[in-house]
Amino acid sequence: MKKKSPVPTASQLRPFSSALLDGPERAAARAMLYPVGFKAEDFKKPLIGVASTWSDVTPCNMHIDDLALAAEAGVNGNGGKAIVFNTITVSDGISNGNEGMKYSLVSREVIADSIETVVGCEGMDGYLAIGGCDKNMPGALIAMARMNRPAVFVYGGTILPGLLKAPHSPNDGKEIDIVSVFEAIGQHAAGKVSDAELHAVECCAIPGPGACGGMYTANSMASAIEALGMSLPNSSAQNAISRAKLEDCRRAGAAVVDMLRKGIKPRDILTRKAFENAITTVIALGGSTNCVLHLLAIARAAEVRLSIDDFTRIGKRVPVLADLRPSGTYSMSALVAIGGIRPLMKTLLDAGLLHGDCLTVTGETMAETLAGVKPYPPGQKIIYPLDQPIKKDSHLVIFYGNLAPEGAVGKITGKEGSRFEGRAIVFQGEEKALHAILDGTVKAGHVVVIRGEGPKGGPGMREMLSPTSAIMGKGLGQDVALLTDGRFSGGSHGFVVGHVTPEAYVGGPIALVKNGDKIVIDSIKRTLTLAVPARELAKRKQAWKKPRPNYTRGVLAKFAAHVTSASQGAVTDLDLKL
C-alpha cells in the first residue's frame, strides 16, 4: 500500500481554491460566485465540485440531478462548499448498431477531459462524480487519477427489471431488460416472435431510471470501482430510485471533505493491489469485457503498471460465482436484495483472493470496511459457494495467436463450449454483418469476422451488441462464433472474441482474413489461430493497402489520430510514460 499523503493543516484544506478566491485582487472571482449562492463565510471553506452526468439522453442518467443535490447537501453539511457542474453522457443502448455508436468510447475521453477542465479551471480542492452509464464511470476515474485531488465516485444505481405484458405470449410476466429487446430482434427475424410481442418487449423493457440491469458494463464497472476503493461501501449495489442511493450520495459528499482533512488522494488508493482487487471482483461477478479496456485506461492515468496479461494471471485462480445476466439468470436488483457485492467480497477476502490492506476513500482499509459484513441469506441462488463455482477460472480470456499477436479479449463462460473451429465469413463493418445474420446468410459453422471497427479504424471501437444479440436470438449461439477488432457490450454473450489487436486499420492479421479461411478459437489454450500458411499471409500482407480514414475532422478524427490500441486501453493521453 502506498504511503498516505501528509495530513494537511487547516490552511491547507484549500490548496487550490485559496489561490482562486483569496485576497483583494480576487474580488472579481468572488463577485461571480455570490449570484450562484455563495455567502461571505463560504469563501473560507474547501471548494468541492459535484460532477453530475444528468441528462435526458438516457434513463441511466435521468435521475442524477436529484442525486447531485443530495451530494451537494453532504458536502455543505460537512464544512465544505459545493459547486454542481455537468459533463456529458451518451447512450450506448440507443446508438448500438448505428454509426453514432462510434462516439461512445470517445465520450469516455471527453468526460475525463471535461471534468479535469472544470476542476482545474475553477480551483476545486476536491470533488465527487456521479455516473450512471458505461463511459462516464471510467471517464470520471481517469480524471480522478490524473488530477490526484481528493475524490469519490458515486454510482447512479441499477434499473429495476421490466415485466413483459404480452397476454397471448407464453412469456407474459417475464422479467426483461434492454438486452431482451436486442435478442427479440433476432427472434423476430427468425419468426419466433410476432410483431406484437416485439412491440410489447420494446415498451416494457425499461421501466424507469437506472443503468442496464444485468452484470453489464455499468454494473460491472460500478463493482470494479468499489473494489478499487474509490466509492463508498455498497455504492455499486443499490437501486437507482431508493433511499439508499440518496443516502450514498449525501455520505459521498461528506466523504470528500473528510478525505481533504485526512490527506487522502486517489493515487494513495489506486495501487497495483487495488487494481488486482478490481479484476478479481469483476471475474467473480462474471463482468463485462469492457472492464479490461477501462481498468487498463484508469491504471495508465494513475501511472500503475497493468497489462492484459494480469487478467490471465489473476483469472487462473479466481472463479466465476455470480449467476447474473447476460449469461446467467438474475438481474442486478436481485443481487441488491440479498446484500449486493459486499458478502461476495468478504468471501474473496477470507479466501485470500483480495488484498485487505488496500486503502479506500473511507480512510479505512478494504479489510476494515468488510469486517462486519454478514454472509448472504441461506437459500439464495445468485452467488455460488467458492467450492462450487459456475466456472473454476475466469470467463475473461486473453487470447494470443497469429490472428491476434498483441492479444484479444473473449467472454467465454463455458456454456458455449471451450473450443470453436469454423470457416470465416468476413464483413467490413457491423451493419453488413447484422444484415447477413438476420437474413440467414450466416449459418452454423461460421466464424463471423467483423473488422474495421477498431479504435483507429472505426474510429471509436463500436460495441457489437446488435450482431451478438441477433446470433443468440436466431438460435445460433452454440453454432456460430464472432471475432472483431471492435468490442462488446456487457450484454453480449456467446462464443465471442473482441479487441483483436493489431486492428485491421493498421494492417493487423484480422485485415488479411478471407471468406472460407479456417479459424480455431481455443479458450483452454487461450489461442486464436488463422489456419492459413505463413507464406500465404505474407503474400496477402504485401497486397494489403491501408484504408482511407472514415473521418478526417472533428472529434472522431482527433480520437483516431491519438488513440492507442485496445491492448493498451484505447487511451488518448499523450503522456504515456509506462
PDB file of C-alpha atoms in Angstrom, residues 36-138:
ATOM      1  CA  VAL A  36     -24.823  31.284  -7.524  1.00  0.00           C
ATOM      2  CA  GLY A  37     -25.435  31.097  -3.783  1.00  0.00           C
ATOM      3  CA  PHE A  38     -22.142  31.843  -2.041  1.00  0.00           C
ATOM      4  CA  LYS A  39     -22.060  33.807   1.209  1.00  0.00           C
ATOM      5  CA  ALA A  40     -19.004  35.570   2.566  1.00  0.00           C
ATOM      6  CA  GLU A  41     -18.242  32.742   5.005  1.00  0.00           C
ATOM      7  CA  ASP A  42     -18.259  30.166   2.178  1.00  0.00           C
ATOM      8  CA  PHE A  43     -15.006  31.553   0.810  1.00  0.00           C
ATOM      9  CA  LYS A  44     -13.224  30.147   3.851  1.00  0.00           C
ATOM     10  CA  LYS A  45     -14.432  26.602   3.151  1.00  0.00           C
ATOM     11  CA  PRO A  46     -12.915  23.952   0.861  1.00  0.00           C
ATOM     12  CA  LEU A  47     -14.413  24.201  -2.620  1.00  0.00           C
ATOM     13  CA  ILE A  48     -15.829  20.819  -3.645  1.00  0.00           C
ATOM     14  CA  GLY A  49     -17.089  20.029  -7.116  1.00  0.00           C
ATOM     15  CA  VAL A  50     -20.034  17.735  -7.792  1.00  0.00           C
ATOM     16  CA  ALA A  51     -19.702  16.419 -11.338  1.00  0.00           C
ATOM     17  CA  SER A  52     -23.177  15.408 -12.471  1.00  0.00           C
ATOM     18  CA  THR A  53     -23.821  13.363 -15.605  1.00  0.00           C
ATOM     19  CA  TRP A  54     -27.522  14.206 -15.580  1.00  0.00           C
ATOM     20  CA  SER A  55     -29.354  14.337 -18.893  1.00  0.00           C
ATOM     21  CA  ASP A  56     -32.486  13.077 -20.579  1.00  0.00           C
ATOM     22  CA  VAL A  57     -30.346  11.383 -23.216  1.00  0.00           C
ATOM     23  CA  THR A  58     -30.741   8.051 -21.423  1.00  0.00           C
ATOM     24  CA  PRO A  59     -32.698   6.549 -18.498  1.00  0.00           C
ATOM     25  CA  CYS A  60     -29.346   5.616 -16.962  1.00  0.00           C
ATOM     26  CA  ASN A  61     -28.776   9.262 -16.053  1.00  0.00           C
ATOM     27  CA  MET A  62     -32.215  10.878 -15.958  1.00  0.00           C
ATOM     28  CA  HIS A  63     -32.351  10.906 -12.138  1.00  0.00           C
ATOM     29  CA  ILE A  64     -28.818  12.084 -11.399  1.00  0.00           C
ATOM     30  CA  ASP A  65     -29.836  15.722 -10.935  1.00  0.00           C
ATOM     31  CA  ASP A  66     -31.597  14.685  -7.716  1.00  0.00           C
ATOM     32  CA  LEU A  67     -28.573  12.640  -6.646  1.00  0.00           C
ATOM     33  CA  ALA A  68     -26.296  15.624  -7.256  1.00  0.00           C
ATOM     34  CA  LEU A  69     -28.392  17.754  -4.906  1.00  0.00           C
ATOM     35  CA  ALA A  70     -28.067  15.087  -2.208  1.00  0.00           C
ATOM     36  CA  ALA A  71     -24.291  15.050  -2.704  1.00  0.00           C
ATOM     37  CA  GLU A  72     -24.217  18.852  -2.549  1.00  0.00           C
ATOM     38  CA  ALA A  73     -26.023  18.713   0.796  1.00  0.00           C
ATOM     39  CA  GLY A  74     -23.465  16.188   2.063  1.00  0.00           C
ATOM     40  CA  VAL A  75     -20.579  18.469   1.152  1.00  0.00           C
ATOM     41  CA  ASN A  76     -22.168  21.566   2.671  1.00  0.00           C
ATOM     42  CA  GLY A  77     -23.164  19.694   5.814  1.00  0.00           C
ATOM     43  CA  ASN A  78     -19.572  18.644   6.476  1.00  0.00           C
ATOM     44  CA  GLY A  79     -17.883  22.015   6.233  1.00  0.00           C
ATOM     45  CA  GLY A  80     -17.277  22.260   2.512  1.00  0.00           C
ATOM     46  CA  LYS A  81     -18.858  24.432  -0.157  1.00  0.00           C
ATOM     47  CA  ALA A  82     -20.192  22.522  -3.143  1.00  0.00           C
ATOM     48  CA  ILE A  83     -20.489  23.608  -6.752  1.00  0.00           C
ATOM     49  CA  VAL A  84     -22.528  21.352  -9.028  1.00  0.00           C
ATOM     50  CA  PHE A  85     -21.484  21.142 -12.655  1.00  0.00           C
ATOM     51  CA  ASN A  86     -22.341  18.895 -15.573  1.00  0.00           C
ATOM     52  CA  THR A  87     -20.494  16.751 -18.035  1.00  0.00           C
ATOM     53  CA  ILE A  88     -21.858  14.813 -20.997  1.00  0.00           C
ATOM     54  CA  THR A  89     -23.201  11.319 -21.376  1.00  0.00           C
ATOM     55  CA  VAL A  90     -24.237   9.300 -24.402  1.00  0.00           C
ATOM     56  CA  SER A  91     -26.467   6.246 -24.653  1.00  0.00           C
ATOM     57  CA  ASP A  92     -24.998   3.006 -25.936  1.00  0.00           C
ATOM     58  CA  GLY A  93     -28.426   1.388 -25.788  1.00  0.00           C
ATOM     59  CA  ILE A  94     -29.805   3.904 -28.270  1.00  0.00           C
ATOM     60  CA  SER A  95     -26.797   4.134 -30.580  1.00  0.00           C
ATOM     61  CA  ASN A  96     -25.812   0.451 -30.709  1.00  0.00           C
ATOM     62  CA  GLY A  97     -25.782  -0.852 -34.271  1.00  0.00           C
ATOM     63  CA  ASN A  98     -25.613   2.682 -35.656  1.00  0.00           C
ATOM     64  CA  GLU A  99     -22.848   4.980 -36.890  1.00  0.00           C
ATOM     65  CA  GLY A 100     -23.484   7.090 -33.782  1.00  0.00           C
ATOM     66  CA  MET A 101     -22.010   4.332 -31.619  1.00  0.00           C
ATOM     67  CA  LYS A 102     -18.574   5.396 -32.822  1.00  0.00           C
ATOM     68  CA  TYR A 103     -18.835   8.311 -30.385  1.00  0.00           C
ATOM     69  CA  SER A 104     -19.354   6.060 -27.357  1.00  0.00           C
ATOM     70  CA  LEU A 105     -15.784   5.215 -26.364  1.00  0.00           C
ATOM     71  CA  VAL A 106     -14.762   8.711 -27.478  1.00  0.00           C
ATOM     72  CA  SER A 107     -17.131  10.075 -24.823  1.00  0.00           C
ATOM     73  CA  ARG A 108     -15.031   8.412 -22.100  1.00  0.00           C
ATOM     74  CA  GLU A 109     -12.131  10.660 -23.076  1.00  0.00           C
ATOM     75  CA  VAL A 110     -14.354  13.738 -23.451  1.00  0.00           C
ATOM     76  CA  ILE A 111     -15.808  13.158 -19.985  1.00  0.00           C
ATOM     77  CA  ALA A 112     -12.358  12.739 -18.406  1.00  0.00           C
ATOM     78  CA  ASP A 113     -11.110  15.871 -20.161  1.00  0.00           C
ATOM     79  CA  SER A 114     -14.189  17.909 -19.238  1.00  0.00           C
ATOM     80  CA  ILE A 115     -14.065  17.030 -15.534  1.00  0.00           C
ATOM     81  CA  GLU A 116     -10.345  17.805 -15.448  1.00  0.00           C
ATOM     82  CA  THR A 117     -11.040  21.091 -17.240  1.00  0.00           C
ATOM     83  CA  VAL A 118     -13.730  22.310 -14.840  1.00  0.00           C
ATOM     84  CA  VAL A 119     -11.984  21.165 -11.657  1.00  0.00           C
ATOM     85  CA  GLY A 120      -8.689  22.663 -12.813  1.00  0.00           C
ATOM     86  CA  CYS A 121     -10.143  25.934 -14.066  1.00  0.00           C
ATOM     87  CA  GLU A 122     -12.372  26.570 -11.053  1.00  0.00           C
ATOM     88  CA  GLY A 123      -9.752  25.746  -8.420  1.00  0.00           C
ATOM     89  CA  MET A 124     -11.693  22.920  -6.756  1.00  0.00           C
ATOM     90  CA  ASP A 125      -9.977  21.367  -3.745  1.00  0.00           C
ATOM     91  CA  GLY A 126     -11.771  18.075  -4.181  1.00  0.00           C
ATOM     92  CA  TYR A 127     -14.737  16.647  -5.999  1.00  0.00           C
ATOM     93  CA  LEU A 128     -17.074  13.756  -6.487  1.00  0.00           C
ATOM     94  CA  ALA A 129     -18.569  12.435  -9.690  1.00  0.00           C
ATOM     95  CA  ILE A 130     -21.890  10.686 -10.140  1.00  0.00           C
ATOM     96  CA  GLY A 131     -22.062   8.364 -13.146  1.00  0.00           C
ATOM     97  CA  GLY A 132     -24.860   6.165 -14.361  1.00  0.00           C
ATOM     98  CA  CYS A 133     -23.785   4.748 -17.711  1.00  0.00           C
ATOM     99  CA  ASP A 134     -20.853   2.899 -19.220  1.00  0.00           C
ATOM    100  CA  LYS A 135     -18.371   5.601 -20.254  1.00  0.00           C
ATOM    101  CA  ASN A 136     -18.977   8.327 -17.679  1.00  0.00           C
ATOM    102  CA  MET A 137     -17.834   5.921 -14.969  1.00  0.00           C
ATOM    103  CA  PRO A 138     -14.310   5.166 -16.244  1.00  0.00           C
TER     104      PRO A 138
END
